[in-house]
Short mmCIF file of C-alpha atoms in Angstrom, two decimals:
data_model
loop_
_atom_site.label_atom_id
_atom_site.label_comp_id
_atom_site.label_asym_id
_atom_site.label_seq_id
_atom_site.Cartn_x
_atom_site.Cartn_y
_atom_site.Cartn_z
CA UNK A 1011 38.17 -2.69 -34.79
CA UNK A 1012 36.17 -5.61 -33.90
CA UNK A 1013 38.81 -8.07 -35.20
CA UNK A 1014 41.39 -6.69 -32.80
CA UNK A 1015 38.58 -6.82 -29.91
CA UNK A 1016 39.17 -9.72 -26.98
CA UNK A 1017 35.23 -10.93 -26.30
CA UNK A 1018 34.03 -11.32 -22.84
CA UNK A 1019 31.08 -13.90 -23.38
CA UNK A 1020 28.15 -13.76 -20.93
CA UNK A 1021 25.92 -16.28 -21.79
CA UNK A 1022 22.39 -15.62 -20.58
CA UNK A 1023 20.74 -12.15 -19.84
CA UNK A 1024 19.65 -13.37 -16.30
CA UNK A 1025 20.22 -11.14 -13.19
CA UNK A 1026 23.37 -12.85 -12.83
CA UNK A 1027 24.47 -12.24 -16.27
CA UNK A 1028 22.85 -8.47 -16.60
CA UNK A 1029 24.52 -7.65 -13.45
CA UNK A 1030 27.81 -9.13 -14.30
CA UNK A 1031 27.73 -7.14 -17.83
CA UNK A 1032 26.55 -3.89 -15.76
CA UNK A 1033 29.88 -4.55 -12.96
CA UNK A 1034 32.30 -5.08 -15.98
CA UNK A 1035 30.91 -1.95 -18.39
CA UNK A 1036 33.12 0.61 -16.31
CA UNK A 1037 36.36 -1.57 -15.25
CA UNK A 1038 37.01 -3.46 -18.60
CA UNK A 1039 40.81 -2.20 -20.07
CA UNK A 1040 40.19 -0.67 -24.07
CA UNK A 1041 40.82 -3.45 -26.34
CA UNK A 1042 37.67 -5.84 -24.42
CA UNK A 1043 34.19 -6.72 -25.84
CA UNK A 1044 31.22 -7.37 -23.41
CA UNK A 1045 28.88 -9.74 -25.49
CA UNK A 1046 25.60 -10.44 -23.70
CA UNK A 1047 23.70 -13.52 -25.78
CA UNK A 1048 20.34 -14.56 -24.53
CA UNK A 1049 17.59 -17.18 -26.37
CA UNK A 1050 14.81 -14.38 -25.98
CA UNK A 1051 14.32 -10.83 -27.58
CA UNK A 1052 13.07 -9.69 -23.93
CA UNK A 1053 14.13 -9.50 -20.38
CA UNK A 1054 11.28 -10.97 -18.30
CA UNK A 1055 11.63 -10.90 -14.12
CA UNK A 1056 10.73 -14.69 -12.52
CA UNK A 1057 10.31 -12.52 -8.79
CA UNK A 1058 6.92 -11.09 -10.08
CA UNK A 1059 6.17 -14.10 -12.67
CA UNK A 1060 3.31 -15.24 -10.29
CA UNK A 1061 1.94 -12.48 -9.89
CA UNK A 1062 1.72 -11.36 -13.14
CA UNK A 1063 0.48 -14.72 -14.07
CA UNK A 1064 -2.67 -14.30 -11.71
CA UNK A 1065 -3.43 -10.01 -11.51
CA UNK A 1066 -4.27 -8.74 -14.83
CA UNK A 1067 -1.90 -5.92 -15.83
CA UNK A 1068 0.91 -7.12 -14.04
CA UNK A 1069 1.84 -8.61 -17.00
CA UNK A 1070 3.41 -5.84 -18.81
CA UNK A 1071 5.20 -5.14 -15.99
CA UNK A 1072 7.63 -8.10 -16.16
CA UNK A 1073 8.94 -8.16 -19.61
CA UNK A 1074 11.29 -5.32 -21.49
CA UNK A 1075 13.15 -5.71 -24.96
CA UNK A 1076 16.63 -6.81 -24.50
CA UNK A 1077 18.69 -4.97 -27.04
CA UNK A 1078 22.22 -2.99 -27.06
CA UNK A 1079 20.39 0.24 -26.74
CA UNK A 1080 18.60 -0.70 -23.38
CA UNK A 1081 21.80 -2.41 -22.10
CA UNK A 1082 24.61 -0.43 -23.00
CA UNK A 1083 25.68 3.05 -23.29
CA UNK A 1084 26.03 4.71 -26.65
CA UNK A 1085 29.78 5.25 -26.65
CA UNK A 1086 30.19 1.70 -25.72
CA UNK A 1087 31.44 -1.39 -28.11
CA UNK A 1088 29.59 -3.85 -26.31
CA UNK A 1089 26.76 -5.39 -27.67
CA UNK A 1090 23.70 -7.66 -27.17
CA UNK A 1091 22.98 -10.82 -28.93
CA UNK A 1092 19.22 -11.66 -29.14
CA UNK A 1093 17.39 -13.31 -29.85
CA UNK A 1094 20.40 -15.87 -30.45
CA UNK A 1095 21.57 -19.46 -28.89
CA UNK A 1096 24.84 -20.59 -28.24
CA UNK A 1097 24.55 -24.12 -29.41
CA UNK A 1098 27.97 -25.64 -28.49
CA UNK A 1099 31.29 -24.53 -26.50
CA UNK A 1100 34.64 -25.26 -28.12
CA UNK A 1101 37.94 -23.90 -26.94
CA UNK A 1102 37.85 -20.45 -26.87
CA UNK A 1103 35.11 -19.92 -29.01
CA UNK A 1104 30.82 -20.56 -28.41
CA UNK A 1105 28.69 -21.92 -31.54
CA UNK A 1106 25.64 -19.70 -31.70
CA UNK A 1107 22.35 -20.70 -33.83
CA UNK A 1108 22.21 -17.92 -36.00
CA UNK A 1109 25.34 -15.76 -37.42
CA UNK A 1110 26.93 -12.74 -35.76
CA UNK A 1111 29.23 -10.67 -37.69
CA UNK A 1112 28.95 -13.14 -40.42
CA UNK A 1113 29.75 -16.22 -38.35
CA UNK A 1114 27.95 -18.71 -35.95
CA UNK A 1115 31.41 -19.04 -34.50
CA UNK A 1116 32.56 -15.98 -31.91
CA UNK A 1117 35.75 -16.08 -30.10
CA UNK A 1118 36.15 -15.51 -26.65
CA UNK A 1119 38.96 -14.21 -24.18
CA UNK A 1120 36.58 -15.39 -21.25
CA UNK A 1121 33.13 -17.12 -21.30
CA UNK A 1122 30.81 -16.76 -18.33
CA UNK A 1123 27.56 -19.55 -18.17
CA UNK A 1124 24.63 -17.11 -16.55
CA UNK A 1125 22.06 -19.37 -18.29
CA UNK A 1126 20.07 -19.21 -15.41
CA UNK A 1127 17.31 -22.24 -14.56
CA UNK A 1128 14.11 -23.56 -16.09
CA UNK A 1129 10.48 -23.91 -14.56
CA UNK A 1130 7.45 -24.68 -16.24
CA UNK A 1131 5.29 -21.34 -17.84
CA UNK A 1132 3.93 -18.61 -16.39
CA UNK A 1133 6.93 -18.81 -14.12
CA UNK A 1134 9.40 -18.72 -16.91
CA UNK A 1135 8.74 -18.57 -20.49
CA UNK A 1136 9.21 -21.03 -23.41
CA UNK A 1137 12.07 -20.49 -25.69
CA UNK A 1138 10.24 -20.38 -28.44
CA UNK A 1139 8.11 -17.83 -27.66
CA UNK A 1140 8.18 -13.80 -28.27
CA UNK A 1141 7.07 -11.27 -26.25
CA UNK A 1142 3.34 -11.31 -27.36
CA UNK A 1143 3.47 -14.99 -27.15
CA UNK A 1144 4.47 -14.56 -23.61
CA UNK A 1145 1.98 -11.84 -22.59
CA UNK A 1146 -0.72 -14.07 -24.06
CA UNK A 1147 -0.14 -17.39 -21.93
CA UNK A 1148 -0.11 -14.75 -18.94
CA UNK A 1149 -3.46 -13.20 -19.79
CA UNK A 1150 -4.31 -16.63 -20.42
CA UNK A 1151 -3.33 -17.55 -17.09
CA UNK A 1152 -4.80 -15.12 -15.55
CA UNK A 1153 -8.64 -15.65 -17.43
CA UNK A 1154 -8.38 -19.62 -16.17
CA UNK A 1155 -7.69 -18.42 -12.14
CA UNK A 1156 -10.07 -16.22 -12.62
CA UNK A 1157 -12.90 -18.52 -13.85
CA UNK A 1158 -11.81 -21.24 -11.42
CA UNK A 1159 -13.58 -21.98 -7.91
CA UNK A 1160 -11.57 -24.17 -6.14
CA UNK A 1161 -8.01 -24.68 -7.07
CA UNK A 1162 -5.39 -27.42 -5.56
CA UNK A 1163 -1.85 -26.26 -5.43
CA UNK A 1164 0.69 -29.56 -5.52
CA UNK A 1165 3.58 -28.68 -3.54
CA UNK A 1166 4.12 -26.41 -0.65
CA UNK A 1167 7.50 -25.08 -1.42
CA UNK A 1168 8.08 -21.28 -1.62
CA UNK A 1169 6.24 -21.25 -5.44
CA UNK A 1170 3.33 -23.21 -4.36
CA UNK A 1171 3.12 -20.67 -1.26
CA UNK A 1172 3.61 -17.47 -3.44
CA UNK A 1173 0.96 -18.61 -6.22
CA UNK A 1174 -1.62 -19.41 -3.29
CA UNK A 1175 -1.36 -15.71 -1.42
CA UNK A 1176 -1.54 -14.10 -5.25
CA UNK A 1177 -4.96 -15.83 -5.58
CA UNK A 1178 -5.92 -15.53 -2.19
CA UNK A 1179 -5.33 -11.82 -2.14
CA UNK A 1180 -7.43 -11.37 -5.61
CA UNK A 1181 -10.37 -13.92 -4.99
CA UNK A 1182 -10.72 -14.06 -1.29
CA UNK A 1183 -14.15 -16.34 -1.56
CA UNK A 1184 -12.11 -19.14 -4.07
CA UNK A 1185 -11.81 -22.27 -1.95
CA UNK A 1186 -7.62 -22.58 -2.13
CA UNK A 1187 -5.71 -26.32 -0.47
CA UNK A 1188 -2.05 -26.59 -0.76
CA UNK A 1189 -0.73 -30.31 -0.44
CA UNK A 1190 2.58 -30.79 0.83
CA UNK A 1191 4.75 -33.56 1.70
CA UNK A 1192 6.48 -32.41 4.45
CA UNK A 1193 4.55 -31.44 8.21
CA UNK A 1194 5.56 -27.81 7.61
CA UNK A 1195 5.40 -25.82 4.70
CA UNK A 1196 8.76 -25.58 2.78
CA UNK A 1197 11.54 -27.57 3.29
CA UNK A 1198 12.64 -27.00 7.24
CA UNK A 1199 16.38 -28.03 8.12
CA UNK A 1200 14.82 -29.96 10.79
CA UNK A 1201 11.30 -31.79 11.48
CA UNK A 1202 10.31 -33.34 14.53
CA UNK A 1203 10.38 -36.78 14.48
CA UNK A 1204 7.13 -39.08 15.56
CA UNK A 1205 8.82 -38.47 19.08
CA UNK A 1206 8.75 -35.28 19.19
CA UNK A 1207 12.66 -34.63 19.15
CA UNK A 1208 13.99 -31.97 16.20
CA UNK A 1209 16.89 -34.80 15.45
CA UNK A 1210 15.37 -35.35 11.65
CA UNK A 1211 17.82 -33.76 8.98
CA UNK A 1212 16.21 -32.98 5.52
CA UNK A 1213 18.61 -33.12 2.76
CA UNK A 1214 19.89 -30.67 1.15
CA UNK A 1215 17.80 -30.50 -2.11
CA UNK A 1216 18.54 -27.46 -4.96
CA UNK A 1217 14.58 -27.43 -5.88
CA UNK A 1218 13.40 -26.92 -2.41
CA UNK A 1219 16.61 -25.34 -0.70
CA UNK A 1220 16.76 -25.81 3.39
CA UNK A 1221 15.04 -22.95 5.37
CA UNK A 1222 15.23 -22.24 9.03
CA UNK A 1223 12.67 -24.22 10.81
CA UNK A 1224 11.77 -20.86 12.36
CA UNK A 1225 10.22 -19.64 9.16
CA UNK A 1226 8.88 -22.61 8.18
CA UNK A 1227 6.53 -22.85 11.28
CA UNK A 1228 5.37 -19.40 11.26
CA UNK A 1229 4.92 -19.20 7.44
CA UNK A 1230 2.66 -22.80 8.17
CA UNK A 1231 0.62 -20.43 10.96
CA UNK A 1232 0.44 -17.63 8.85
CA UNK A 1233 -1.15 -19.74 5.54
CA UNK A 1234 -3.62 -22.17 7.50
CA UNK A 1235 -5.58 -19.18 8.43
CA UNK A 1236 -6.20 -18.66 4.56
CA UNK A 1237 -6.22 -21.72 3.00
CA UNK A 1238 -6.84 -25.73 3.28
CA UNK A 1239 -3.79 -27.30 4.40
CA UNK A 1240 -2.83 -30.87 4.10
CA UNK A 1241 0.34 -31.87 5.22
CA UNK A 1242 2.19 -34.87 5.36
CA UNK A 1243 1.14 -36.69 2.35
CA UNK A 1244 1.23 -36.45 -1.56
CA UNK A 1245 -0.99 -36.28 -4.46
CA UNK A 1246 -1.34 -39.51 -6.63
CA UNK A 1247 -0.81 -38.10 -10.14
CA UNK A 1248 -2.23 -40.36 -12.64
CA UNK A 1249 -0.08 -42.06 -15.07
CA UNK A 1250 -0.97 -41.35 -19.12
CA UNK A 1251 -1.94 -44.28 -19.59
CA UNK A 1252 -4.42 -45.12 -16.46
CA UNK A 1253 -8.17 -45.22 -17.05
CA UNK A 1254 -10.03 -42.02 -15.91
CA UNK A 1255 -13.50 -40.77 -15.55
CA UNK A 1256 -15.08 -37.32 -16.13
CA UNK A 1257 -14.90 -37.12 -12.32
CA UNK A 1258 -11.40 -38.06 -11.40
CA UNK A 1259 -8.55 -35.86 -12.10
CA UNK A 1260 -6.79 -37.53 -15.48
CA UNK A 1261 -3.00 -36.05 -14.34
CA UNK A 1262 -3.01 -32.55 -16.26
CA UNK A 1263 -2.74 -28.88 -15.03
CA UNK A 1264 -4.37 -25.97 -14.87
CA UNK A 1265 -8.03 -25.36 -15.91
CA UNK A 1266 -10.13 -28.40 -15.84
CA UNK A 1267 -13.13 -29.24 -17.89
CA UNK A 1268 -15.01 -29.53 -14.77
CA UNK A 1269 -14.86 -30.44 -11.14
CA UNK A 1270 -12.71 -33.16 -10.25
CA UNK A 1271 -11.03 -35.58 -7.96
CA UNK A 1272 -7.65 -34.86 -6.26
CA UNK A 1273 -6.51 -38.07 -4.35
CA UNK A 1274 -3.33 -38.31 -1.96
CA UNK A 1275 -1.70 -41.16 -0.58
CA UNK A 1276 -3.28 -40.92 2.62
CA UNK A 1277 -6.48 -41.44 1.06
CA UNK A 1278 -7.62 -37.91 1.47
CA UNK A 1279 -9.55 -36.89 -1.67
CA UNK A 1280 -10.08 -32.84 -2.48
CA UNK A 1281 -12.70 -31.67 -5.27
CA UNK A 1282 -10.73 -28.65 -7.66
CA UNK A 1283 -11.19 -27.56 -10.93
CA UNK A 1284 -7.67 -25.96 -11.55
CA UNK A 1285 -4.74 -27.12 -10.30
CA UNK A 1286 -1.23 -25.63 -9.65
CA UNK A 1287 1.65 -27.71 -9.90
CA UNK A 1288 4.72 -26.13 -7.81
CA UNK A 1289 7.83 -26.89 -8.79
CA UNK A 1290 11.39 -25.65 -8.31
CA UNK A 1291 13.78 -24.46 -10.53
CA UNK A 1292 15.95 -26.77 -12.66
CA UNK A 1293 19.50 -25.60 -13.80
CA UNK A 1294 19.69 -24.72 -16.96
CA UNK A 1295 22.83 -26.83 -18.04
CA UNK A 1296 22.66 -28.76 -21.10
CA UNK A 1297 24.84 -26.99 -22.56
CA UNK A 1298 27.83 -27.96 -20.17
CA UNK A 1299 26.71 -31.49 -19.68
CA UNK A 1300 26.63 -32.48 -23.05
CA UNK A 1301 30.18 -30.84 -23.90
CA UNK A 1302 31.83 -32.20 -20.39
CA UNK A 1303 29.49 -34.55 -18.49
CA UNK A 1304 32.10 -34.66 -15.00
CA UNK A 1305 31.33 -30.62 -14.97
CA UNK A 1306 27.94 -31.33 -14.07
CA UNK A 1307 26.83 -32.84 -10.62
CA UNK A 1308 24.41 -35.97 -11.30
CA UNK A 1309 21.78 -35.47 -8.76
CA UNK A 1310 21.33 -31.52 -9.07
CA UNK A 1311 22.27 -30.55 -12.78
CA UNK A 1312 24.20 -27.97 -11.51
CA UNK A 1313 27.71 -26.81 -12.94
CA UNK A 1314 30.38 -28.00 -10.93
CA UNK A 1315 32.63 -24.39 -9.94
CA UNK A 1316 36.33 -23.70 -7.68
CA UNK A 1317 36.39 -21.44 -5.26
CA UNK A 1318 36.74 -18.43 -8.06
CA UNK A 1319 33.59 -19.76 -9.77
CA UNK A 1320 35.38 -21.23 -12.61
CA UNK A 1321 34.33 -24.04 -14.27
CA UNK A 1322 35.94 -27.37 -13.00
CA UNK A 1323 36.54 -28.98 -16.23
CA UNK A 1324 39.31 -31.38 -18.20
CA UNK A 1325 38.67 -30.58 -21.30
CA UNK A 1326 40.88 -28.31 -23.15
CA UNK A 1327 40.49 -24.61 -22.96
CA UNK A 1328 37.50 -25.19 -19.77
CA UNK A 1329 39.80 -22.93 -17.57
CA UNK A 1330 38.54 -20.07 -19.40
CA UNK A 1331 34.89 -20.64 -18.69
CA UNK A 1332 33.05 -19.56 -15.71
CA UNK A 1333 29.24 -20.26 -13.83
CA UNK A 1334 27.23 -17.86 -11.90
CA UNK A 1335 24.33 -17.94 -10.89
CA UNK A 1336 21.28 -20.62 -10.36
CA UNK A 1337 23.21 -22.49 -12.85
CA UNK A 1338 26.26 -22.75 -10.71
CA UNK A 1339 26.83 -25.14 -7.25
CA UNK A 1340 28.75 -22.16 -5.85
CA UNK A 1341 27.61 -22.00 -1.99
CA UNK A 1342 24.72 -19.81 -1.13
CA UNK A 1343 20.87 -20.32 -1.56
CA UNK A 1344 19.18 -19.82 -5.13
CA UNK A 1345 18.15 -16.24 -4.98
CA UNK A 1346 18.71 -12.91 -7.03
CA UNK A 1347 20.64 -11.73 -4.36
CA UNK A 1348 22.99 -14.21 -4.42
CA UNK A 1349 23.30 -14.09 -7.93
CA UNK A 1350 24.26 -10.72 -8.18
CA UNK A 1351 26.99 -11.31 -5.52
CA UNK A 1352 28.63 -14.23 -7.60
CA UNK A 1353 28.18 -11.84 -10.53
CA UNK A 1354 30.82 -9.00 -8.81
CA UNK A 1355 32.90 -11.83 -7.79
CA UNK A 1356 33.32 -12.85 -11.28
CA UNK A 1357 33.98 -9.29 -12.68
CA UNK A 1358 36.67 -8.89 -9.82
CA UNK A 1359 37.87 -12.26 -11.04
CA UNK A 1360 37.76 -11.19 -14.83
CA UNK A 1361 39.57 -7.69 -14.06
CA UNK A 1362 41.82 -9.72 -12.37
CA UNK A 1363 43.01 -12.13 -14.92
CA UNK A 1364 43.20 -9.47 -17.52
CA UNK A 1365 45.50 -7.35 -15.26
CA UNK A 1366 47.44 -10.81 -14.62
CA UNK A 1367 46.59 -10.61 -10.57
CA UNK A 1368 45.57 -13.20 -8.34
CA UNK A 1369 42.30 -14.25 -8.52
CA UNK A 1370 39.56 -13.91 -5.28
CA UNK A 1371 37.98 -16.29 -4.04
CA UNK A 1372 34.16 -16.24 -3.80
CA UNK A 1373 32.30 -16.04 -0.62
CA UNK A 1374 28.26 -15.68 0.21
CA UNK A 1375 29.13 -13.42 2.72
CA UNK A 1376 27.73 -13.74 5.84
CA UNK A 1377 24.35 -11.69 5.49
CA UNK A 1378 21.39 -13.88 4.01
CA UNK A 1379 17.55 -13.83 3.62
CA UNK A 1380 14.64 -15.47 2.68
CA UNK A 1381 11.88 -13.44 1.74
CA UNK A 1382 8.31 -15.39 1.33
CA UNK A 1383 5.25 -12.67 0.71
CA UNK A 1384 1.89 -14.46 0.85
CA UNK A 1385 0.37 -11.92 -1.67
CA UNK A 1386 1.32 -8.34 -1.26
CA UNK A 1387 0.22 -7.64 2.36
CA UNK A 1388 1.42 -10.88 4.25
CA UNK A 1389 4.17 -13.20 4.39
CA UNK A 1390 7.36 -14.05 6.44
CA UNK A 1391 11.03 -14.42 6.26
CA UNK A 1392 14.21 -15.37 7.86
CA UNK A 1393 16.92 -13.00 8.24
CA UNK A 1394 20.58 -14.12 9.25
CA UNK A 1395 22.69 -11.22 10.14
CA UNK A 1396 26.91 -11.92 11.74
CA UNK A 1397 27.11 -12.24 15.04
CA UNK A 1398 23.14 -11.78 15.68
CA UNK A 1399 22.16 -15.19 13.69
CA UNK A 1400 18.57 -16.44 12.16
CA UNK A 1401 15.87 -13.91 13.36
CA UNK A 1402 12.06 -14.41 11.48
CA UNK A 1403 10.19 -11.90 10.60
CA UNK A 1404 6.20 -11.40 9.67
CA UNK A 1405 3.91 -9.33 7.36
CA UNK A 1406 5.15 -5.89 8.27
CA UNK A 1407 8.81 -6.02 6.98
CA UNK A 1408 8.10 -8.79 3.99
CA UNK A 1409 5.26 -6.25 3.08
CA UNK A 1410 7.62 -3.14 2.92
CA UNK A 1411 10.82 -5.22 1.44
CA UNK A 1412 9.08 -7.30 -1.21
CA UNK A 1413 5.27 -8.46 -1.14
CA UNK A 1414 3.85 -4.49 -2.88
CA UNK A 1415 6.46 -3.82 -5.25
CA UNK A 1416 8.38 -7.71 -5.50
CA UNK A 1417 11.58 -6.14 -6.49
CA UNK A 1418 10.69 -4.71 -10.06
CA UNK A 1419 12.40 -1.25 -8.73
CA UNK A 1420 15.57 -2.79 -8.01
CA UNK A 1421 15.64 -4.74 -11.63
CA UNK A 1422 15.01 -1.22 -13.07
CA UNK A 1423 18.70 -0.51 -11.64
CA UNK A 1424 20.08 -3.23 -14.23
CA UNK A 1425 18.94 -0.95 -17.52
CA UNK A 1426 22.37 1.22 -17.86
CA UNK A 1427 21.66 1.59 -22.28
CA UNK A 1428 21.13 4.83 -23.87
CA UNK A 1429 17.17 4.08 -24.51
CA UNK A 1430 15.57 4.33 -21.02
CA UNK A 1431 13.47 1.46 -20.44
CA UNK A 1432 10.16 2.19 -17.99
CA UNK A 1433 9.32 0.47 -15.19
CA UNK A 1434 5.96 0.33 -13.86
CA UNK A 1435 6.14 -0.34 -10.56
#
């Protein structure tokens, strides 16, 4: 049976990748294999990462084993391949680390890249850690914010915003200063120049995406009412090899031995004694780069797609590889929701090219949203609906759409296997 199989090849168990497995489980023809490889023997959820990383017990709500049982039904062929690495992609065929079926070589019909991106832990784990290991550096985390008194967050992007309302909301009295290089928090489509005029356009940037100018302001009203802002400038991060003192800042993260000196350009100093380096997501690419370098753009890292999300690659046998999600320069901001819609426009695709149709190409769609919760009571978003454009919205609606439950009931809709997974929510 399984040498007569065609694989489908999803590589990486992301919400792109889950959901594309989940869209293709009841349309693939008999005769078609759904194999779903991911680095780690557990699912973890990056929308509640922060949280779990700062309110103890929130921790076990983010992670679930990633097997063929809690992915697929029992009748089905399709399988999950974990923990596992696909080291290499050939023609037809992925490389993987350790043996499947009695070969690191698996052939593929159709390969799909969901590998997702990569941020620094407790937003995303190592590779090389299990699921205790990853539990531990979040109950680590959380014991460090905990013991801290006044903590600097570098970076006021939608992670440095989200980390600062978790430990606001838990440890009102901790003294909390967010430093950001931009004179709203975010990255706003358009500043005002020293004149006053809105004529300043921010480029596009994959780390920090553009957001409405709208929501920048008000999320800036809404957070300098809770914390220390400084705007406008940027922390001086020592270099490794640059003398320090027990009372300057040395260039690391996190706890600190003690209290110590946070200086900006500007000249602004701030006293902390954990600090919180925000940083975006980088796409997680290698894999692509190092097998076709013109896939890949230079300045993002991100896979280079058509209009049908297929890879745009030379090399022989790249026609048969796809990219979705954060991985992928498709159009459409970095967020689950967007993932999931590449995913079902790469199943329609896949159906498609099976069934020898023409393929369909992909589009955002015209609905979009940016949801920023501030902790799980406040926070504010921009909501752009056809024909009504870019409205913002405040604490009430972010509240009731993400900031209480951040999601984790809509990732329990991804678990379709025979052994019910439980999601505390």
């Amino acid at each position: 049976m399984v040498n007569q199989v065609r694989n489908i090849v999803i590589i990486g168990a992301s919400a792109a990748g889950h959901t594309l497995a989940n869209e293709l489980i009841p349309t693939l023809p008999e005769g078609y294999r759904i194999l779903l490889i991911d680095a780690l023997e557990y699912s973890f959820f990056p929308i509640a990462a922060l949280r779990a990383a700062v309110v103890p017990g929130w921790e076990e709500r983010i992670v679930l084993p990633l097997k063929t049982s809690t992915c697929f039904p029992s009748d089905s062929i399709h399988q999950v391949i974990a923990p596992n690495r696909v080291i290499k992609l050939k023609e037809n065929l992925v490389v993987l680390e350790k043996p499947f079926e009695g070969t690191t070589e698996v052939r593929f019909y159709k390969a799909i890249i969901a590998t997702g991106s990569t941020q620094p832990s407790p937003m995303r784990p190592s590779l090389e850690w299990n699921m205790k290991d990853y539990l531990d550096a979040l109950k680590k985390s959380q014991q460090e914010i905990k013991q801290a008194e006044s903590l600097v967050v570098v970076g006021g992007g939608t992670v440095g915003v989200e980390f600062a309302g978790e430990v606001r909301a838990l440890y009102p009295d901790k003294q909390i200063t967010i430093i950001h290089n931009r004179s709203t928090l975010l990255t706003p489509l358009t500043e005002s120049s020293p004149s006053g005029n809105l004529n300043e356009k921010i480029p596009e940037s994959y780390t920090s995406p553009p957001t409405h100018l709208k929501l920048a302001n008000s999320l800036t009203n809404l957070v300098k009412g809770h914390t220390n802002l400084i705007l406008n400038d940027k922390v001086i991060i020592p270099q490794p090899d640059e003398p320090s003192t027990e009372s300057n800042w040395n260039g690391s993260f996190g706890l600190q031995p003690s209290l110590v000196t946070i200086r900006t350009e500007s000249g602004k100093s701030v006293k902390a004694d954990y600090v919180f380096l925000s940083v975006g997501n980088k796409p997680n690419s290698g894999l692509v780069r190092v097998t076709d370098p013109s896939a890949v753009e230079g300045k993002t890292g991100l896979i280079k797609v058509d209009e049908y999300l297929k890879v745009k690659s030379t090399i022989p046998g790249g026609e048969n590889y796809y990219a979705i999600g954060d991985v992928s320069n498709a159009p459409g901001v970095k967020t689950s929701y967007i993932a999931t819609v590449q995913a079902k426009s790469a199943a329609v695709n896949l159906i498609n090219e099976i069934k020898n149709k023409p393929l369909i190409a992909y589009s955002p769609g015209t609905f979009g949203g940016l949801f920023v919760p501030f902790g799980p009571e406040l926070g504010a978003a921009s909501i752009t609906l056809p024909y009504l454009g870019t409205w913002t919205v405040g604490s009430g609606m972010v509240r009731s759409m993400k900031g209480r439950k951040l999601l984790l009931d809509r990732w329990g809709g991804l678990w379709k296997g025979e052994e019910k997974v439980e999601i505390l929510v």
